[in-house]
Coordinates of C-alpha atoms in Angstrom, one line a residue:
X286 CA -10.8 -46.0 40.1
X287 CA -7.2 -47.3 41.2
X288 CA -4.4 -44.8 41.2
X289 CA -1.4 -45.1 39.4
X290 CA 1.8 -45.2 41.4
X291 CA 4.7 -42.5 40.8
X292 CA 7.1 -43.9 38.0
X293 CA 10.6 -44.5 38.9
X294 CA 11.7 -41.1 37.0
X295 CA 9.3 -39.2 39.1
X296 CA 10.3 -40.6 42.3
X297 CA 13.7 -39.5 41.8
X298 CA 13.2 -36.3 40.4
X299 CA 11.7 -35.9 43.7
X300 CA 14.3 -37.0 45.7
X301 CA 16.6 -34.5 44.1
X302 CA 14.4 -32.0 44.4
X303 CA 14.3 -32.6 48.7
X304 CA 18.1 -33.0 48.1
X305 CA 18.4 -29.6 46.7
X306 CA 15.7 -28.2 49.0
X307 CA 17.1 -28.9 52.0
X308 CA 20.5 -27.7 50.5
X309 CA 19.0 -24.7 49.9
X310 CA 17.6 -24.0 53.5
X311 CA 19.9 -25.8 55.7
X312 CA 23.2 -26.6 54.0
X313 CA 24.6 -27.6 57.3
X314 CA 22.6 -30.9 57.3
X315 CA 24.4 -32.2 54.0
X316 CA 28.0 -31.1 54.8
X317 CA 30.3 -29.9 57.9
X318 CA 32.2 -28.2 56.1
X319 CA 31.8 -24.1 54.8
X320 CA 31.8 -22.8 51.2
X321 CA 34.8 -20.6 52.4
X322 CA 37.1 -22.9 53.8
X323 CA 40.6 -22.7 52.4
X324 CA 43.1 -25.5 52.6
X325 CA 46.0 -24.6 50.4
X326 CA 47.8 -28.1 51.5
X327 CA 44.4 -29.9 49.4
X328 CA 44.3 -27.8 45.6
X329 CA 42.9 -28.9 42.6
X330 CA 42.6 -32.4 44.2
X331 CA 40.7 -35.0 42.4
X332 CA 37.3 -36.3 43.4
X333 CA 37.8 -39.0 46.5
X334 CA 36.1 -40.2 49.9
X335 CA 37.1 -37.1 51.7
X336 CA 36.4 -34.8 48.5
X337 CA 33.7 -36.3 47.0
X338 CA 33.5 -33.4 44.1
X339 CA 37.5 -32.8 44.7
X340 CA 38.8 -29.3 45.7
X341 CA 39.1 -26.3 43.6
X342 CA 42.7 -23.9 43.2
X343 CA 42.1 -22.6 46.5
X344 CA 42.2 -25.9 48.3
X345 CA 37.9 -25.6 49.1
X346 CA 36.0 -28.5 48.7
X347 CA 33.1 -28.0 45.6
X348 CA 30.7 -30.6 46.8
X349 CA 30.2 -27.7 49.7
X350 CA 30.3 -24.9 47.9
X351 CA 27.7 -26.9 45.4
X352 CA 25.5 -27.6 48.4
X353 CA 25.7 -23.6 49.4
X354 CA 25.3 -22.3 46.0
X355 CA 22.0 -24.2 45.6
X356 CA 20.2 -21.3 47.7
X357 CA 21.5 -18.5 45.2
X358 CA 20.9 -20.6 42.1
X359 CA 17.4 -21.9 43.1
X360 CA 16.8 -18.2 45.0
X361 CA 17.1 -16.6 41.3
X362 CA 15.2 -19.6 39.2
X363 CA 12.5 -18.4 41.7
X364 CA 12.9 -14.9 41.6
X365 CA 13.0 -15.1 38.0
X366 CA 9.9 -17.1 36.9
X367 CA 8.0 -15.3 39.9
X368 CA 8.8 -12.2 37.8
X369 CA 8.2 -13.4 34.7
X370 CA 4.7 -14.2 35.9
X371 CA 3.5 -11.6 37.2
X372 CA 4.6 -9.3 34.3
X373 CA 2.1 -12.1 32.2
X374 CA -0.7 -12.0 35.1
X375 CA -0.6 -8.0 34.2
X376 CA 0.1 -8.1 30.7
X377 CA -2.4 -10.9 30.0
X378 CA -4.9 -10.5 32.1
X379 CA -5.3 -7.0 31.0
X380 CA -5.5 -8.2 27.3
X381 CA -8.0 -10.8 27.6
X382 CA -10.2 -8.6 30.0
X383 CA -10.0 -5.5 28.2
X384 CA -10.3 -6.7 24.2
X385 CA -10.5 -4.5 21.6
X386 CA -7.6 -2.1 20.8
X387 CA -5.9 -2.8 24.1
X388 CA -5.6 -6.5 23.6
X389 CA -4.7 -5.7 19.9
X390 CA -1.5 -2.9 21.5
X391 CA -0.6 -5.6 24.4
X392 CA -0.5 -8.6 21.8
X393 CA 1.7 -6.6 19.1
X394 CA 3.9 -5.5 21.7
X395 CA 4.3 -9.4 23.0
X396 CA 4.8 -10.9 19.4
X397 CA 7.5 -8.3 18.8
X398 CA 9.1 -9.2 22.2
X399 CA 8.6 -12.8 21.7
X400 CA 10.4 -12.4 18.1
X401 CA 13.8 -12.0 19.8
X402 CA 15.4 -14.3 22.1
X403 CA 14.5 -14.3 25.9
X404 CA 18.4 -14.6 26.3
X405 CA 18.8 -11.8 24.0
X406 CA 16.5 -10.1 26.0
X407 CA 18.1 -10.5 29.4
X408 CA 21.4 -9.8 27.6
X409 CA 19.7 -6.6 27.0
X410 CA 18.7 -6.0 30.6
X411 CA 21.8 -6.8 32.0
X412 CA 24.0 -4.4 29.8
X413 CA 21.8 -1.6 30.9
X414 CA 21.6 -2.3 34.7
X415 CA 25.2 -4.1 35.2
X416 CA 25.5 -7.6 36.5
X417 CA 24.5 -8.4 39.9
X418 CA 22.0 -11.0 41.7
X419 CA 18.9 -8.7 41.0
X420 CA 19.8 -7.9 37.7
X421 CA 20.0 -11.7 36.6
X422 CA 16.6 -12.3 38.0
X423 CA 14.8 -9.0 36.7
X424 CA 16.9 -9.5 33.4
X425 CA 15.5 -13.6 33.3
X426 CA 12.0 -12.9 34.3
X427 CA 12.0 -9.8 31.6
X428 CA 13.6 -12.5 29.2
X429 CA 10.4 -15.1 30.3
X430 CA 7.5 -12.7 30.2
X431 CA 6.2 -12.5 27.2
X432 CA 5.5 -16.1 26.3
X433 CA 3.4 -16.7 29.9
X434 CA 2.1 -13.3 29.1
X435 CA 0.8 -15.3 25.6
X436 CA -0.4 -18.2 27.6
X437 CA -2.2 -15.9 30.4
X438 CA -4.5 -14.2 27.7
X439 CA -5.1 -17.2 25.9
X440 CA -6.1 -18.8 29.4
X441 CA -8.1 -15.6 30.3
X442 CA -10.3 -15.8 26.3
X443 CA -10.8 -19.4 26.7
X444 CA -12.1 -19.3 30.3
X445 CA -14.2 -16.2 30.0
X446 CA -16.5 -18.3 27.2
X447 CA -17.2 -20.8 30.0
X448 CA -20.1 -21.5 30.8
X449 CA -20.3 -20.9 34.8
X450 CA -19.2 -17.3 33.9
X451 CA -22.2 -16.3 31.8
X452 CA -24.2 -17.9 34.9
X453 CA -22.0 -16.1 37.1
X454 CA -22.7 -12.9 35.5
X455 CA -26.8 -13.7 34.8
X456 CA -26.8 -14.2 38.6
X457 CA -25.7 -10.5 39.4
X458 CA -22.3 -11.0 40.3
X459 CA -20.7 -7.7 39.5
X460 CA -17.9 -8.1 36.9
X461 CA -15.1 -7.9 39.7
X462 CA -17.1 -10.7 41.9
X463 CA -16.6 -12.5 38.8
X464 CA -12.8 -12.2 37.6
X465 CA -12.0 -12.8 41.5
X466 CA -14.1 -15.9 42.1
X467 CA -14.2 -17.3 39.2
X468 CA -12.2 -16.2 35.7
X469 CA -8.9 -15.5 37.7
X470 CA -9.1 -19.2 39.7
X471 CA -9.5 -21.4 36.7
X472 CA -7.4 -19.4 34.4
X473 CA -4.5 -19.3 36.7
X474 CA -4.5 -23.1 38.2
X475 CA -2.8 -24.3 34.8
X476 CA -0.6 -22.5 35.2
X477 CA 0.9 -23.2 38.2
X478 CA 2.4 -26.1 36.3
X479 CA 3.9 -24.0 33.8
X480 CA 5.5 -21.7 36.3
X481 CA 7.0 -25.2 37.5
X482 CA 8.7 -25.4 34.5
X483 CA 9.6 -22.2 34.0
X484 CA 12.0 -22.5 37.2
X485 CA 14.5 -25.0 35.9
X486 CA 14.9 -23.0 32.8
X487 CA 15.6 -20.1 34.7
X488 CA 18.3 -21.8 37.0
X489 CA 19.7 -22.8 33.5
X490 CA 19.0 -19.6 31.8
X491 CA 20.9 -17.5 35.3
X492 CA 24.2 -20.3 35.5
X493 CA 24.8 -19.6 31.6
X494 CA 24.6 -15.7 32.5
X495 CA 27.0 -16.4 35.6
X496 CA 29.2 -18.7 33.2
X497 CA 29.8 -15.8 30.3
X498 CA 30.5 -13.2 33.2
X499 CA 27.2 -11.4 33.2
X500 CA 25.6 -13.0 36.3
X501 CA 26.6 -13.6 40.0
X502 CA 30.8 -13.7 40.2
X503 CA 32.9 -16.0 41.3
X504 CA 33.6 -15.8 45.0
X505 CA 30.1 -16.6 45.0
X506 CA 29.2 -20.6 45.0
X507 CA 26.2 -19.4 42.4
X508 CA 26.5 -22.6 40.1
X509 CA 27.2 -20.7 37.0
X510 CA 29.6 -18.6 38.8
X511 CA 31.5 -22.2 39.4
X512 CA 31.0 -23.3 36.1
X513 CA 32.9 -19.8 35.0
X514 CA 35.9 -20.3 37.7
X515 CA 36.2 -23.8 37.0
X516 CA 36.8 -23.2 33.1
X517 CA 40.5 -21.9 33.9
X518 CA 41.2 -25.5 34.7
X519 CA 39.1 -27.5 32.5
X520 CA 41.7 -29.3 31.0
X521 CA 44.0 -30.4 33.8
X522 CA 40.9 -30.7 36.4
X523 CA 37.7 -31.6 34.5
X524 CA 35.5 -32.5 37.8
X525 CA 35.4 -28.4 38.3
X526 CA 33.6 -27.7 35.4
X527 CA 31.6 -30.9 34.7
X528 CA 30.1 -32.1 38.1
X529 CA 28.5 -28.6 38.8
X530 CA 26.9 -28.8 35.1
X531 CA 25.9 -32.3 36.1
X532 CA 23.8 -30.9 39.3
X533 CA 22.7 -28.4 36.8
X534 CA 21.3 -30.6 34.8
X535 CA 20.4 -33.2 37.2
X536 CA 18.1 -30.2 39.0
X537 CA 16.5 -28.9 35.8
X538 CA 15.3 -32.5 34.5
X539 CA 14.1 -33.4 38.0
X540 CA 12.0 -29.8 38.1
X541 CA 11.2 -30.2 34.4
X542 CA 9.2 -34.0 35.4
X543 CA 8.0 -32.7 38.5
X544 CA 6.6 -29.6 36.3
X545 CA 5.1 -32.2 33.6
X546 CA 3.3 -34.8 36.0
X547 CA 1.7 -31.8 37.8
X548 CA 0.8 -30.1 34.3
X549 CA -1.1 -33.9 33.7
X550 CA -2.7 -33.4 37.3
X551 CA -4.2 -30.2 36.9
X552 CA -5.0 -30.4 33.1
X553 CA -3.1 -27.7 32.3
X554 CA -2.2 -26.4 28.7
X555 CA 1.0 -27.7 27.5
X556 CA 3.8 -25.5 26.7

């Protein structure tokens, strides 16, 4: 069986990914500059060799603060969908193990949940707690939660009427043994493609808090925090506001086809 080589989408999806990975880790390999560096000789200068993303009203260049920012804005996409799922690991684990009227209480309470919003529903957080870095990703993962929590039981029913777990459980395996070796393995690995996923909507999810005034604020390099300073100069210097949506978008595609070829490999449910 020959294998199919990556597609040119894929491959650079991937590239942008290391891009933003090693931006995220060690900035200081993609720029010599710092995100703080003031130069008020070089404001609101236009993208050019020197400034490849041009300068913003304090004279600092936005390709580094961009490159900076990419560990808080990928930091809460991870928080985020890493809270989302393990509010759905409880949620619908506990509904498809336990049945009856708890799975009929825990799926109400999701379908009512999953009526509104999830924006609506980190809007919700965020005016109760007050915006700050944890907030955004509590208020995001809350906002996730209950449609992986929808996915997680629906894993959990469709793998329990497998057949290696009946043989599982005709062997003697206590009915722990069971959920940890067997149940909780099979239903999970799906959805690590789906959680994949999940973080590029979160990144988009966290910059659009951060743009309305709700997320991380501007000092910060967060990229929706940029997006939000850069608006006060949108029309007389447009590279503020749209190269930073670009990487945006650039970074959630490029998770988003990393997320879907992965999904293919491990046979996972789609979304």
């Amino acid at each position: 069986m020959t294998r199919r080589l990556p597609s040119a989408g894929t491959l650079v999806a991937l590239l942008v990914v290391v891009l933003i990975a090693i931006a995220a880790l060690t900035p200081g390999l993609l720029t010599g500059r710092g995100p703080t560096e003031i130069d008020l000789h070089a404001t609101l200068l236009a993208p050019s060799w020197a400034h490849p993303f041009g300068t913003d009203d304090a004279g600092r260049d936005l390709l580094t603060r961009v490159i900076y920012g990419a560990r808080q804005s990928m930091g809460i996409g991870l928080g985020a969908t890493g809270v989302a799922f393990a509010i759905a690991l409880v949620l619908g684990f506990t509904a498809g193990l336990a049945g009856g009227v708890v799975d009929t209480a825990i799926t109400r309470v999701l379908e009512v949940a999953f009526a509104f919003p999830a924006l609506l529903l980190a809007l919700l957080v965020i005016s109760v707690r007050g915006p700050s870095v944890a907030t955004v990703i509590a208020a995001v993962g809350i906002g996730s939660a209950p449609g992986y929590a929808r996915m997680v039981r629906g894993q959990v029913l469709a793998v329990r009427q497998a057949g290696y777990i009946e043989a599982a459980a005709a062997l003697g395996h206590s009915r722990l043994a069971v959920v940890r070796r067997h149940l909780f393995p099979n239903a999970v690995r799906p959805l690590v493609a789906v959680a994949t996923l999940g973080i590029g909507q979160s990144v988009v999810w966290a910059s659009g808090l951060s743009f309305l005034g709700l997320g991380v604020a501007p000092p910060d390099s967060e990229w929706g925090a940029l997006l939000d300073a850069g608006r006060l100069h949108i029309t007389t210097s447009w590279w503020l506001e749209i190269l930073p949506g670009v990487v945006i978008v650039l970074v959630a595609l490029a998770v988003t086809t990393l997320g879907r070829n992965l999904q293919h490999l491990l046979g996972g449910a789609a979304r």
